Short mmCIF file of C-alpha atoms in Angstrom, two decimals:
data_model
loop_
_atom_site.label_atom_id
_atom_site.label_comp_id
_atom_site.label_asym_id
_atom_site.label_seq_id
_atom_site.Cartn_x
_atom_site.Cartn_y
_atom_site.Cartn_z
CA MET F 1 0.02 -0.20 -0.18
CA ASP F 2 1.17 3.32 -0.80
CA ARG F 3 1.90 5.07 2.75
CA ARG F 4 3.16 8.44 1.62
CA PRO F 5 1.92 11.19 3.53
CA VAL F 6 -1.30 12.69 1.92
CA LEU F 7 -2.31 16.63 2.30
CA VAL F 8 -5.91 17.53 3.63
CA GLY F 9 -7.70 18.44 0.58
CA PRO F 10 -8.55 21.95 1.28
CA ILE F 11 -4.65 22.66 1.85
CA SER F 12 -3.62 20.72 -1.41
CA LEU F 13 -6.05 22.85 -3.23
CA VAL F 14 -4.95 26.26 -1.69
CA ILE F 15 -1.19 25.54 -2.35
CA ALA F 16 -2.08 24.42 -5.95
CA LEU F 17 -4.12 27.77 -6.76
CA LEU F 18 -1.62 29.77 -4.88
CA GLY F 19 1.38 28.27 -6.85
CA LEU F 20 -0.52 28.71 -10.23
CA ALA F 21 -1.31 32.42 -9.17
CA LEU F 22 2.34 33.32 -8.27
CA THR F 23 3.99 31.29 -10.81
CA CYS F 24 1.87 32.52 -13.85
CA ARG F 25 2.89 29.47 -15.46
CA PRO F 26 0.66 26.51 -16.46
CA PHE F 27 1.05 23.11 -14.69
CA PRO F 28 -0.62 20.24 -16.35
CA ALA F 29 -2.99 18.33 -14.05
CA SER F 30 -1.90 15.04 -15.94
CA ARG F 31 1.46 15.51 -13.99
CA LEU F 32 -0.23 15.30 -10.43
CA SER F 33 -0.98 11.64 -8.89
CA PHE F 34 -3.67 11.02 -6.56
CA ALA F 35 -4.37 9.03 -3.38
CA PRO F 36 -7.27 7.02 -2.93
CA GLY F 37 -10.25 9.47 -2.06
CA GLY F 38 -9.05 11.84 -4.91
CA LEU F 39 -6.48 13.83 -3.10
CA PRO F 40 -3.10 14.87 -4.77
CA ARG F 41 -0.21 13.28 -3.24
CA VAL F 42 2.64 15.32 -1.71
CA SER F 43 5.28 13.69 -4.06
CA SER F 44 3.50 14.93 -7.13
CA LEU F 45 3.10 18.58 -5.54
CA VAL F 46 6.94 18.88 -4.96
CA PRO F 47 7.82 20.10 -8.49
CA PHE F 48 5.11 22.14 -8.67
CA MET F 49 6.03 24.05 -5.24
CA VAL F 50 9.50 24.11 -6.46
CA ARG F 51 8.31 26.54 -9.28
CA LEU F 52 8.04 29.08 -6.20
CA LEU F 53 11.61 29.41 -5.19
CA PRO F 54 13.78 32.29 -6.71
CA PHE F 55 16.69 29.40 -7.09
CA THR F 56 17.02 26.01 -8.19
CA PRO F 57 17.67 23.74 -5.35
CA ARG F 58 20.39 21.16 -5.38
CA TRP F 59 19.51 18.11 -3.69
CA PRO F 60 22.03 15.44 -4.83
CA ASN F 61 20.86 11.63 -5.07
CA ARG F 62 17.47 12.18 -4.15
CA GLN F 63 14.98 10.67 -6.40
CA HIS F 64 10.87 10.32 -6.32
CA PRO F 65 9.06 7.66 -8.03
CA PRO F 66 7.99 8.59 -11.65
CA HIS F 67 4.85 10.20 -12.48
CA ASN F 68 2.00 8.40 -13.84
CA THR F 69 2.24 10.43 -17.09
CA PRO F 70 5.57 10.48 -19.00
CA SER F 71 7.09 14.10 -19.56
CA PRO F 72 6.28 15.39 -22.87
CA HIS F 73 10.01 16.19 -23.35
CA PRO F 74 11.86 12.94 -23.25
CA SER F 75 14.99 14.47 -23.65
CA ARG F 76 14.71 16.24 -20.06
CA PRO F 77 14.36 14.47 -16.89
CA GLN F 78 11.10 14.17 -15.29
CA PRO F 79 10.19 16.94 -13.14
CA GLY F 80 10.73 16.30 -9.45
CA VAL F 81 13.83 14.30 -10.06
CA PHE F 82 16.73 16.08 -8.59
CA THR F 83 19.95 14.06 -9.19
CA PRO F 84 23.27 15.32 -10.27
CA THR F 85 22.85 14.08 -13.86
CA ALA F 86 18.96 15.46 -13.79
CA ILE F 87 20.25 18.96 -12.69
CA ALA F 88 22.99 19.03 -15.20
CA ALA F 89 20.47 18.28 -17.99
CA GLN F 90 18.51 20.89 -16.72
CA THR F 91 21.22 23.54 -16.82
CA PRO F 92 20.77 25.59 -20.17
CA PRO F 93 23.88 26.24 -22.13
CA LYS F 94 25.53 29.44 -21.90
CA SER F 95 24.38 30.73 -25.19
CA ALA F 96 20.56 29.79 -24.35
CA PRO F 97 18.37 32.86 -23.82
CA LYS F 98 17.68 33.54 -20.29
CA LYS F 99 14.01 32.45 -19.27
CA PRO F 100 11.51 34.91 -18.34
CA LYS F 101 11.54 35.64 -14.53
CA SER F 102 8.69 34.64 -12.42
CA PHE F 103 6.44 37.09 -10.55
CA LEU F 104 8.23 36.36 -7.34
CA GLU F 105 11.62 36.75 -8.99
CA LYS F 106 10.79 40.21 -10.50
CA THR F 107 9.33 41.33 -6.77
CA LEU F 108 11.45 39.70 -4.35
CA ILE F 109 14.67 39.58 -5.96
CA ALA F 110 14.69 42.55 -8.30
CA ARG F 111 17.74 44.78 -8.37
CA GLU F 112 17.65 48.41 -7.77
CA PRO F 113 16.96 50.19 -10.76
CA PRO F 114 19.68 52.93 -12.16
CA ILE F 115 18.77 56.52 -10.97
CA SER F 116 17.37 57.72 -14.28
CA HIS F 117 14.62 55.16 -13.74
CA ARG F 118 13.94 55.29 -10.17
CA PRO F 119 10.34 56.65 -9.30
CA PRO F 120 10.30 60.47 -7.91
CA TYR F 121 10.17 58.80 -4.53
CA ALA F 122 12.57 55.88 -3.90
CA ARG F 123 14.44 54.85 -0.70
CA LEU F 124 18.16 53.82 -1.35
CA PRO F 125 19.24 50.68 0.45
CA ARG F 126 21.49 50.91 3.56
CA ARG F 127 24.92 49.57 2.87
CA SER F 128 27.57 47.95 4.87
CA PRO F 129 30.24 50.93 5.65
CA THR F 130 33.08 49.12 4.23
CA ARG F 131 31.34 46.51 1.60
CA GLY F 132 29.28 47.02 -1.53
CA LEU F 133 30.08 50.33 -2.44
CA ALA F 134 33.11 51.63 -4.55
CA ILE F 135 33.87 55.13 -5.91
CA THR F 136 33.30 53.68 -9.47
CA SER F 137 29.47 53.58 -8.37
CA SER F 138 27.51 56.79 -9.28
CA VAL F 139 28.32 60.00 -7.04
CA VAL F 140 24.63 59.60 -5.79
CA ASP F 141 25.02 56.01 -4.75
CA THR F 142 28.38 57.22 -2.90
CA LEU F 143 26.73 59.68 -1.24
CA ALA F 144 24.08 57.42 0.05
CA GLY F 145 26.51 55.27 1.64
CA LEU F 146 28.02 58.12 3.35
CA VAL F 147 24.70 59.44 4.77
CA ALA F 148 23.73 55.95 6.07
CA ILE F 149 26.66 56.21 8.22
CA ASN F 150 26.05 58.09 11.60
CA SER F 151 28.75 60.72 12.27
CA VAL F 152 27.16 63.04 14.54
CA ASN F 153 29.78 65.03 16.49
CA ALA F 154 30.67 63.39 19.42
CA SER F 155 30.36 66.44 21.69
CA LEU F 156 26.77 66.61 21.03
CA PRO F 157 24.13 64.25 22.77
CA GLY F 158 24.24 60.66 21.47
CA GLY F 159 27.03 61.63 18.90
CA PRO F 160 29.15 58.42 18.23
CA GLY F 161 31.80 60.55 16.26
CA GLU F 162 33.32 60.49 13.12
CA ALA F 163 35.48 57.33 13.29
CA GLU F 164 33.28 55.13 11.38
CA LEU F 165 32.79 57.65 8.38
CA ALA F 166 36.61 58.26 8.50
CA HIS F 167 37.49 54.47 8.11
CA HIS F 168 34.82 54.10 5.37
CA VAL F 169 36.33 56.95 3.25
CA ALA F 170 39.86 55.67 3.82
CA ASP F 171 38.44 52.35 2.51
CA LEU F 172 37.39 54.03 -0.54
CA ALA F 173 40.40 55.90 -0.98
CA ARG F 174 42.63 52.77 -0.70
CA ALA F 175 40.49 51.31 -2.97
CA ALA F 176 41.26 53.80 -5.72
CA GLY F 177 44.65 53.65 -5.20
CA ALA F 178 45.64 56.56 -2.43
CA ASP F 179 47.82 56.60 0.21
CA VAL F 180 45.85 56.91 3.51
CA GLU F 181 46.80 58.35 6.59
CA LEU F 182 44.64 58.45 9.70
CA TYR F 183 45.63 60.09 12.94
CA ASP F 184 43.74 60.82 16.00
CA VAL F 185 42.76 64.24 17.28
CA GLU F 186 41.04 63.05 20.21
CA PRO F 187 40.89 59.50 21.15
CA GLY F 188 38.83 57.64 18.45
CA ARG F 189 38.32 60.75 16.60
CA PRO F 190 40.68 60.55 13.62
CA ASN F 191 41.65 63.08 10.98
CA LEU F 192 41.94 61.54 7.40
CA LEU F 193 44.64 62.43 4.73
CA ALA F 194 44.49 60.52 1.54
CA TRP F 195 47.27 61.23 -1.30
CA ILE F 196 47.63 60.68 -5.06
CA ARG F 197 51.08 61.87 -5.68
CA ARG F 198 53.17 61.60 -8.71
CA GLY F 199 55.58 64.59 -8.20
CA ASN F 200 56.63 67.48 -10.54
CA ARG F 201 53.03 69.06 -10.34
CA PRO F 202 51.44 71.62 -7.92
CA THR F 203 49.51 69.93 -4.92
CA LEU F 204 45.87 70.78 -4.29
CA MET F 205 43.90 69.68 -1.32
CA PHE F 206 40.28 68.91 -1.12
CA GLU F 207 39.03 69.16 2.35
CA CYS F 208 35.66 68.35 4.01
CA HIS F 209 34.57 67.92 7.78
CA LEU F 210 33.37 64.39 8.57
CA ASP F 211 30.89 65.29 11.32
CA THR F 212 27.42 66.30 11.39
CA VAL F 213 24.96 67.97 13.64
CA GLY F 214 22.41 65.61 15.70
CA LEU F 215 19.78 63.56 14.01
CA ASP F 216 16.89 65.00 15.66
CA PRO F 217 14.44 66.23 14.66
CA MET F 218 14.80 64.90 11.13
CA PRO F 219 13.06 61.64 10.79
CA ASP F 220 14.71 58.53 9.34
CA ALA F 221 17.89 60.59 9.12
CA LEU F 222 20.16 57.84 8.36
CA ASN F 223 18.00 56.14 5.55
CA PRO F 224 18.96 58.26 2.52
CA ARG F 225 15.72 58.57 0.05
CA ILE F 226 15.37 60.21 -3.34
CA ALA F 227 12.20 62.34 -4.12
CA ASN F 228 11.70 64.84 -6.57
CA GLY F 229 15.22 65.06 -7.77
CA ARG F 230 16.73 65.49 -4.39
CA LEU F 231 18.52 63.19 -2.05
CA TYR F 232 17.46 63.39 1.64
CA GLY F 233 19.16 62.60 4.79
CA ARG F 234 21.40 64.04 7.70
CA GLY F 235 24.63 65.36 6.26
CA SER F 236 23.24 65.05 2.56
CA ALA F 237 23.96 68.80 2.16
CA ASP F 238 26.35 69.73 4.97
CA PRO F 239 28.84 68.30 4.24
CA LYS F 240 28.47 64.80 2.80
CA GLY F 241 27.61 65.75 -0.89
CA CYS F 242 31.12 67.51 -0.90
CA MET F 243 32.77 64.39 0.17
CA ALA F 244 31.08 62.37 -2.47
CA ALA F 245 31.99 64.52 -5.11
CA MET F 246 35.61 64.85 -4.05
CA LEU F 247 35.97 61.02 -3.63
CA HIS F 248 35.04 60.73 -7.25
CA VAL F 249 37.80 63.56 -8.12
CA LEU F 250 40.23 61.40 -6.03
CA HIS F 251 39.30 58.39 -8.31
CA ALA F 252 39.77 60.19 -11.40
CA ALA F 253 42.97 61.43 -10.17
CA ALA F 254 44.25 57.93 -9.38
CA ALA F 255 43.12 56.48 -12.63
CA ASP F 256 44.93 59.16 -14.76
CA PRO F 257 48.84 59.26 -14.47
CA ASN F 258 48.63 62.80 -16.47
CA PHE F 259 46.07 64.28 -13.92
CA PRO F 260 47.09 68.00 -13.49
CA VAL F 261 47.64 68.13 -9.92
CA ASP F 262 49.00 65.85 -7.04
CA LEU F 263 45.74 65.36 -4.90
CA CYS F 264 45.38 65.34 -1.20
CA LEU F 265 41.70 64.55 0.10
CA ALA F 266 41.34 65.40 3.64
CA GLY F 267 38.62 64.93 6.14
CA ALA F 268 38.50 67.00 9.47
CA VAL F 269 36.61 66.00 12.82
CA GLY F 270 34.83 68.34 14.87
CA GLU F 271 33.69 71.06 12.50
CA GLU F 272 30.48 71.65 13.86
CA ILE F 273 31.37 72.46 17.47
CA VAL F 274 34.95 74.01 17.80
CA MET F 275 36.91 73.13 14.45
CA ILE F 276 39.57 70.95 16.53
CA GLY F 277 40.15 68.77 13.52
CA SER F 278 40.94 71.39 11.00
CA ARG F 279 43.04 73.45 13.61
CA VAL F 280 45.22 70.60 14.19
CA MET F 281 45.45 69.54 10.59
CA ALA F 282 46.56 73.09 9.91
CA GLU F 283 49.22 72.89 12.76
CA ARG F 284 50.73 69.97 11.17
CA ARG F 285 51.44 72.10 7.76
CA PRO F 286 50.51 69.46 5.15
CA PRO F 287 52.55 69.86 1.96
CA VAL F 288 49.67 71.27 -0.16
CA ASN F 289 49.93 74.67 -2.35
CA ALA F 290 46.09 75.48 -1.83
CA ALA F 291 42.82 74.10 -0.58
CA VAL F 292 39.24 73.81 -1.56
CA VAL F 293 36.91 73.37 1.27
CA GLY F 294 33.63 71.48 0.92
CA GLU F 295 30.59 73.50 2.09
CA PRO F 296 27.29 73.89 0.66
CA THR F 297 27.70 77.23 -1.35
CA GLU F 298 25.24 76.16 -4.35
CA LEU F 299 28.69 75.99 -6.35
CA GLN F 300 29.35 79.68 -5.71
CA ILE F 301 32.91 80.59 -4.66
CA ILE F 302 33.62 82.03 -1.03
CA THR F 303 36.91 83.72 -0.37
CA SER F 304 35.82 85.78 2.72
CA GLN F 305 34.20 84.87 5.99
CA LYS F 306 33.94 86.09 9.53
CA GLY F 307 35.76 84.45 12.09
CA ALA F 308 34.81 83.93 15.90
CA VAL F 309 36.16 83.99 19.37
CA ARG F 310 34.25 82.81 22.52
CA TRP F 311 34.85 82.74 25.91
CA ARG F 312 33.57 82.66 29.47
CA VAL F 313 33.02 85.43 31.96
CA ARG F 314 32.15 84.34 35.80
CA THR F 315 31.45 86.66 38.90
CA HIS F 316 31.80 85.27 42.31
CA GLY F 317 29.47 86.04 45.37
CA VAL F 318 28.70 84.81 48.77
CA ALA F 319 25.72 82.39 49.23
CA ALA F 320 22.98 83.52 51.97
CA HIS F 321 19.29 82.76 52.62
CA SER F 322 17.35 85.59 50.79
CA ALA F 323 15.43 86.42 54.08
CA MET F 324 19.05 87.69 55.19
CA PRO F 325 20.48 88.89 51.57
CA GLU F 326 22.85 91.27 53.77
CA GLN F 327 24.89 88.23 54.80
CA GLY F 328 25.79 87.40 51.41
CA HIS F 329 26.98 88.84 48.00
CA ASN F 330 24.94 88.57 44.89
CA ALA F 331 26.86 87.48 41.90
CA ILE F 332 24.08 87.97 39.47
CA GLN F 333 23.90 91.81 40.42
CA ASP F 334 27.67 91.94 39.87
CA MET F 335 27.08 90.29 36.40
CA ALA F 336 24.90 92.92 35.59
CA THR F 337 27.46 95.49 36.31
CA THR F 338 30.17 93.57 34.48
CA LEU F 339 27.91 93.53 31.28
CA THR F 340 27.90 97.05 31.05
CA ALA F 341 31.61 97.21 31.44
CA LEU F 342 31.99 94.59 29.00
CA ALA F 343 29.95 96.82 26.50
CA ARG F 344 32.22 99.61 27.16
CA GLY F 345 35.19 97.60 26.38
CA ILE F 346 33.95 95.77 23.10
CA GLU F 347 31.53 98.13 21.04
CA PRO F 348 33.53 100.98 20.01
CA HIS F 349 35.78 98.67 18.30
CA LEU F 350 33.02 96.87 16.33
CA ALA F 351 32.92 99.49 13.47
CA ALA F 352 36.91 99.90 13.49
CA ARG F 353 37.40 97.89 10.40
CA PRO F 354 34.27 97.75 8.04
CA HIS F 355 34.57 95.05 5.49
CA PRO F 356 33.09 95.78 2.03
CA VAL F 357 31.23 92.39 1.96
CA LEU F 358 30.97 91.12 5.53
CA GLY F 359 30.18 94.35 7.26
CA ASN F 360 31.06 95.16 11.02
CA ALA F 361 32.33 92.95 13.60
CA THR F 362 29.59 91.82 16.29
CA TRP F 363 29.21 90.52 19.52
CA ASN F 364 26.48 88.51 21.63
CA VAL F 365 25.96 87.37 25.22
CA GLY F 366 24.57 83.87 24.53
CA THR F 367 24.18 82.12 27.56
CA ILE F 368 23.58 83.06 31.33
CA ARG F 369 23.69 80.75 34.40
CA GLY F 370 23.38 81.53 37.96
CA GLY F 371 21.77 81.07 41.41
CA ALA F 372 20.55 77.83 42.95
CA GLY F 373 16.93 78.89 43.73
CA VAL F 374 14.84 81.90 44.39
CA ASN F 375 15.18 81.81 47.99
CA VAL F 376 18.90 81.74 47.88
CA VAL F 377 21.57 84.65 47.29
CA PRO F 378 23.55 83.50 44.35
CA ASP F 379 27.10 83.00 44.82
CA LEU F 380 27.93 82.36 41.14
CA CYS F 381 27.03 83.71 37.77
CA GLU F 382 28.51 82.73 34.34
CA ILE F 383 27.97 84.32 30.95
CA GLU F 384 29.17 82.83 27.41
CA ILE F 385 30.05 85.65 24.83
CA ASP F 386 30.50 85.24 21.04
CA ARG F 387 32.42 87.99 19.23
CA ARG F 388 32.73 87.85 15.26
CA LEU F 389 35.71 89.01 13.65
CA VAL F 390 36.14 90.42 10.38
CA PRO F 391 39.27 90.19 8.25
CA GLY F 392 41.69 92.31 9.81
CA ASP F 393 40.51 91.52 13.47
CA SER F 394 42.55 89.18 15.83
CA SER F 395 41.16 87.44 18.96
CA ALA F 396 44.21 88.46 20.71
CA GLU F 397 43.41 92.11 20.26
CA VAL F 398 39.80 91.38 21.04
CA LEU F 399 40.61 89.77 24.34
CA GLU F 400 43.21 92.63 25.36
CA HIS F 401 40.13 95.15 25.12
CA VAL F 402 38.01 92.90 27.26
CA ASP F 403 40.71 92.36 29.84
CA ALA F 404 41.16 96.06 29.99
CA ALA F 405 37.42 96.73 30.67
CA LEU F 406 37.47 94.19 33.57
CA ASP F 407 40.42 95.50 34.93
CA ASP F 408 39.00 99.16 35.34
CA LEU F 409 35.70 97.40 36.73
CA ARG F 410 38.06 95.71 39.42
CA ALA F 411 39.53 99.08 40.26
CA GLY F 412 36.43 100.89 40.58
CA ASP F 413 35.01 97.95 43.09
CA PRO F 414 37.57 96.07 44.98
CA GLN F 415 35.01 93.72 46.49
CA LEU F 416 33.51 92.56 42.95
CA ARG F 417 35.33 89.45 41.81
CA VAL F 418 35.13 88.63 38.13
CA ASP F 419 37.37 86.55 36.06
CA ARG F 420 37.60 85.51 32.35
CA ASP F 421 38.32 82.03 31.01
CA PRO F 422 40.68 81.27 28.03
CA PRO F 423 38.64 81.08 24.61
CA PHE F 424 36.90 78.00 23.96
CA VAL F 425 36.63 78.67 20.22
CA ASP F 426 38.93 80.73 18.37
CA ILE F 427 38.54 80.94 14.61
CA PRO F 428 40.30 83.35 12.65
CA PRO F 429 38.42 85.18 9.87
CA LEU F 430 39.05 84.38 6.04
CA GLU F 431 40.26 86.70 3.10
CA THR F 432 41.78 84.96 0.18
CA PRO F 433 43.06 87.56 -2.33
CA HIS F 434 41.02 87.36 -5.66
CA ASN F 435 44.38 87.00 -7.64
CA ALA F 436 45.42 83.86 -5.88
CA ALA F 437 45.99 80.71 -8.11
CA VAL F 438 43.13 78.73 -6.26
CA VAL F 439 40.67 81.63 -6.66
CA ARG F 440 41.29 81.93 -10.34
CA ALA F 441 41.16 78.44 -11.00
CA ALA F 442 37.86 78.20 -9.09
CA GLN F 443 36.48 81.03 -11.27
CA GLN F 444 37.34 79.13 -14.64
CA ALA F 445 35.96 76.03 -13.46
CA VAL F 446 32.51 77.57 -12.19
CA ALA F 447 32.37 80.00 -15.42
CA ALA F 448 32.91 76.96 -17.71
CA ALA F 449 30.10 75.15 -15.90
CA GLY F 450 27.47 78.15 -16.52
CA LEU F 451 27.86 79.65 -13.12
CA SER F 452 28.69 82.89 -11.77
CA PRO F 453 32.53 83.24 -11.15
CA ASP F 454 32.44 86.29 -8.67
CA PRO F 455 33.61 85.51 -5.19
CA LEU F 456 31.51 86.02 -2.21
CA GLY F 457 31.69 86.41 1.46
CA VAL F 458 29.81 84.74 4.40
CA ALA F 459 29.12 85.49 7.99
CA TYR F 460 29.52 81.94 9.05
CA ALA F 461 32.84 80.14 9.65
CA THR F 462 34.37 76.89 7.95
CA ASP F 463 37.46 74.73 8.05
CA ALA F 464 38.85 77.18 5.47
CA ALA F 465 39.81 79.71 8.25
CA MET F 466 41.95 77.20 10.09
CA LEU F 467 43.68 76.10 6.95
CA SER F 468 44.36 79.71 5.67
CA GLY F 469 44.65 81.59 9.12
CA ILE F 470 46.72 78.94 10.95
CA GLY F 471 48.12 76.75 8.33
CA GLY F 472 48.92 79.53 5.55
CA ILE F 473 47.26 77.57 2.99
CA PRO F 474 45.30 79.82 0.22
CA SER F 475 41.74 78.56 0.41
CA VAL F 476 38.43 78.98 -0.98
CA VAL F 477 35.16 77.48 -0.02
CA LEU F 478 33.07 75.58 -2.69
CA GLY F 479 30.64 72.83 -2.77
CA PRO F 480 27.12 71.71 -4.03
CA GLY F 481 24.00 72.14 -1.88
CA ASP F 482 22.27 75.12 -0.10
CA ILE F 483 23.42 76.30 3.31
CA ALA F 484 19.81 76.95 3.79
CA GLN F 485 19.16 73.29 4.15
CA ALA F 486 21.83 72.29 6.52
CA HIS F 487 20.91 71.45 10.08
CA THR F 488 17.22 71.14 9.06
CA ASN F 489 14.62 68.51 9.86
CA ASP F 490 14.44 67.53 6.19
CA GLU F 491 18.13 68.15 4.92
CA TRP F 492 18.55 67.57 1.16
CA ILE F 493 20.70 68.25 -1.93
CA GLU F 494 19.70 68.73 -5.53
CA ILE F 495 21.18 65.63 -7.24
CA GLU F 496 21.69 67.53 -10.39
CA GLN F 497 24.02 69.99 -8.65
CA LEU F 498 25.97 67.14 -6.79
CA GLU F 499 26.36 65.47 -10.10
CA GLN F 500 27.68 69.03 -11.35
CA ALA F 501 30.01 69.14 -8.44
CA VAL F 502 32.18 66.50 -9.78
CA GLY F 503 32.81 68.37 -13.01
CA VAL F 504 33.46 71.71 -11.15
CA TYR F 505 36.06 70.20 -8.89
CA LEU F 506 37.74 68.35 -11.90
CA GLY F 507 37.69 71.73 -13.64
CA VAL F 508 39.35 73.52 -10.56
CA CYS F 509 42.23 70.90 -10.70
CA LYS F 510 42.70 71.28 -14.44
CA ALA F 511 42.89 75.07 -14.21
CA PHE F 512 45.01 75.04 -10.98
CA GLY F 513 47.51 72.79 -12.48
CA GLU F 514 48.14 75.33 -15.49
CA ILE F 515 47.95 78.31 -13.28
CA ALA F 516 50.17 77.11 -10.55
CA ALA F 517 52.70 75.09 -12.47
#
């Protein structure tokens, strides 16, 4: 008696109908064998179910009894027989045309379409930081891989730092043929230098910071997606779009022995807070002739920017119960007096050096902290001051004016105790002459792309200030993306401008090689 297991009738029918619906291929009923009672046998359903698989199983030396009806193709093994000989016979020759894909194959294992064929809204796949990407892929795919890596500044809440992104970029640079150097600025926070050097030509640095601001409140910030010609994700505009384009320039330099410049791709940590990475990089004096710093400028050339110096001022008092304030000394009241003195020492110098593009210097008291409770005389008060510098200003000169004002205050009130901390941010202003080789090269490149070659100035600070003001490297700021999108909850970059940036950066290399040679 045939003791092979028999499926319950309803289940068999559901499986059969599901298989026919999904595979969209006919399966002759003559190939089914039936047990007593009219139910299909499991053995005859096996080849039918195999059609649902997106691959051909290889189960050697496993045979089933022949079907009741011979195969209509005698030259082929009967369905359901999975011997090595049968598998070899079922394998089409290399020249044979590919068989049509089933519905499952098309939907479950379909490959990602090229960018030009993607729908207006498409989510890009997450990729391993060190696998699945190469600089030879499209610049959009390269950017997607960068955005998918969390590189929130380590000084921000929950920020893991830049190490994972630095090593990812280093892997891509090595794969392109670059000599890569990584060194820690702080423990676990490495700067990156990737070199393509052949000698006998000028050296141009492309620099971009590695960190981003926090992920909140941007939803799905690490899952890059495309919609309406834009790529969305944290860092897409600030600054990873620039880094993606620069990586493609590095690949071009490595592939062309006649590339017009030696190239250094630099990645710096900590730009979003105190620019510690670019400061250390500048202090190490890398052997380059000029630098292009990547920031979202909409491919406009930035040659001037404000600097900044920030410091803390504290007043000290004596704590007491608010019911007996005469037994204490109020530090907050002393701070009010101190602010008036600071204004006298700072404000007369703000308009001393008006800049034709950036305007006057500014100052701002941004934070104040003091007091333990409303019923306690405060014994401490602290403020943080931001002073913006225009070209020609120096932080040392600014702090001299501040110290002079505080000395006068102490002299007038010996009981007042006030002190100033060393600055926790010190960024020089940027002013690159328009006749510098890197400015002229950038002008040629953007003009060739149909963009305005006129240099501009900005009020915010970038790593270019450190490279130029400390390292003595003539620098411009230039990159795809709009600064208005930086740090927002829907940060994005225009794909067309991202792709255009690769050509502009290559144009800068070509022009700089000719001008600086």
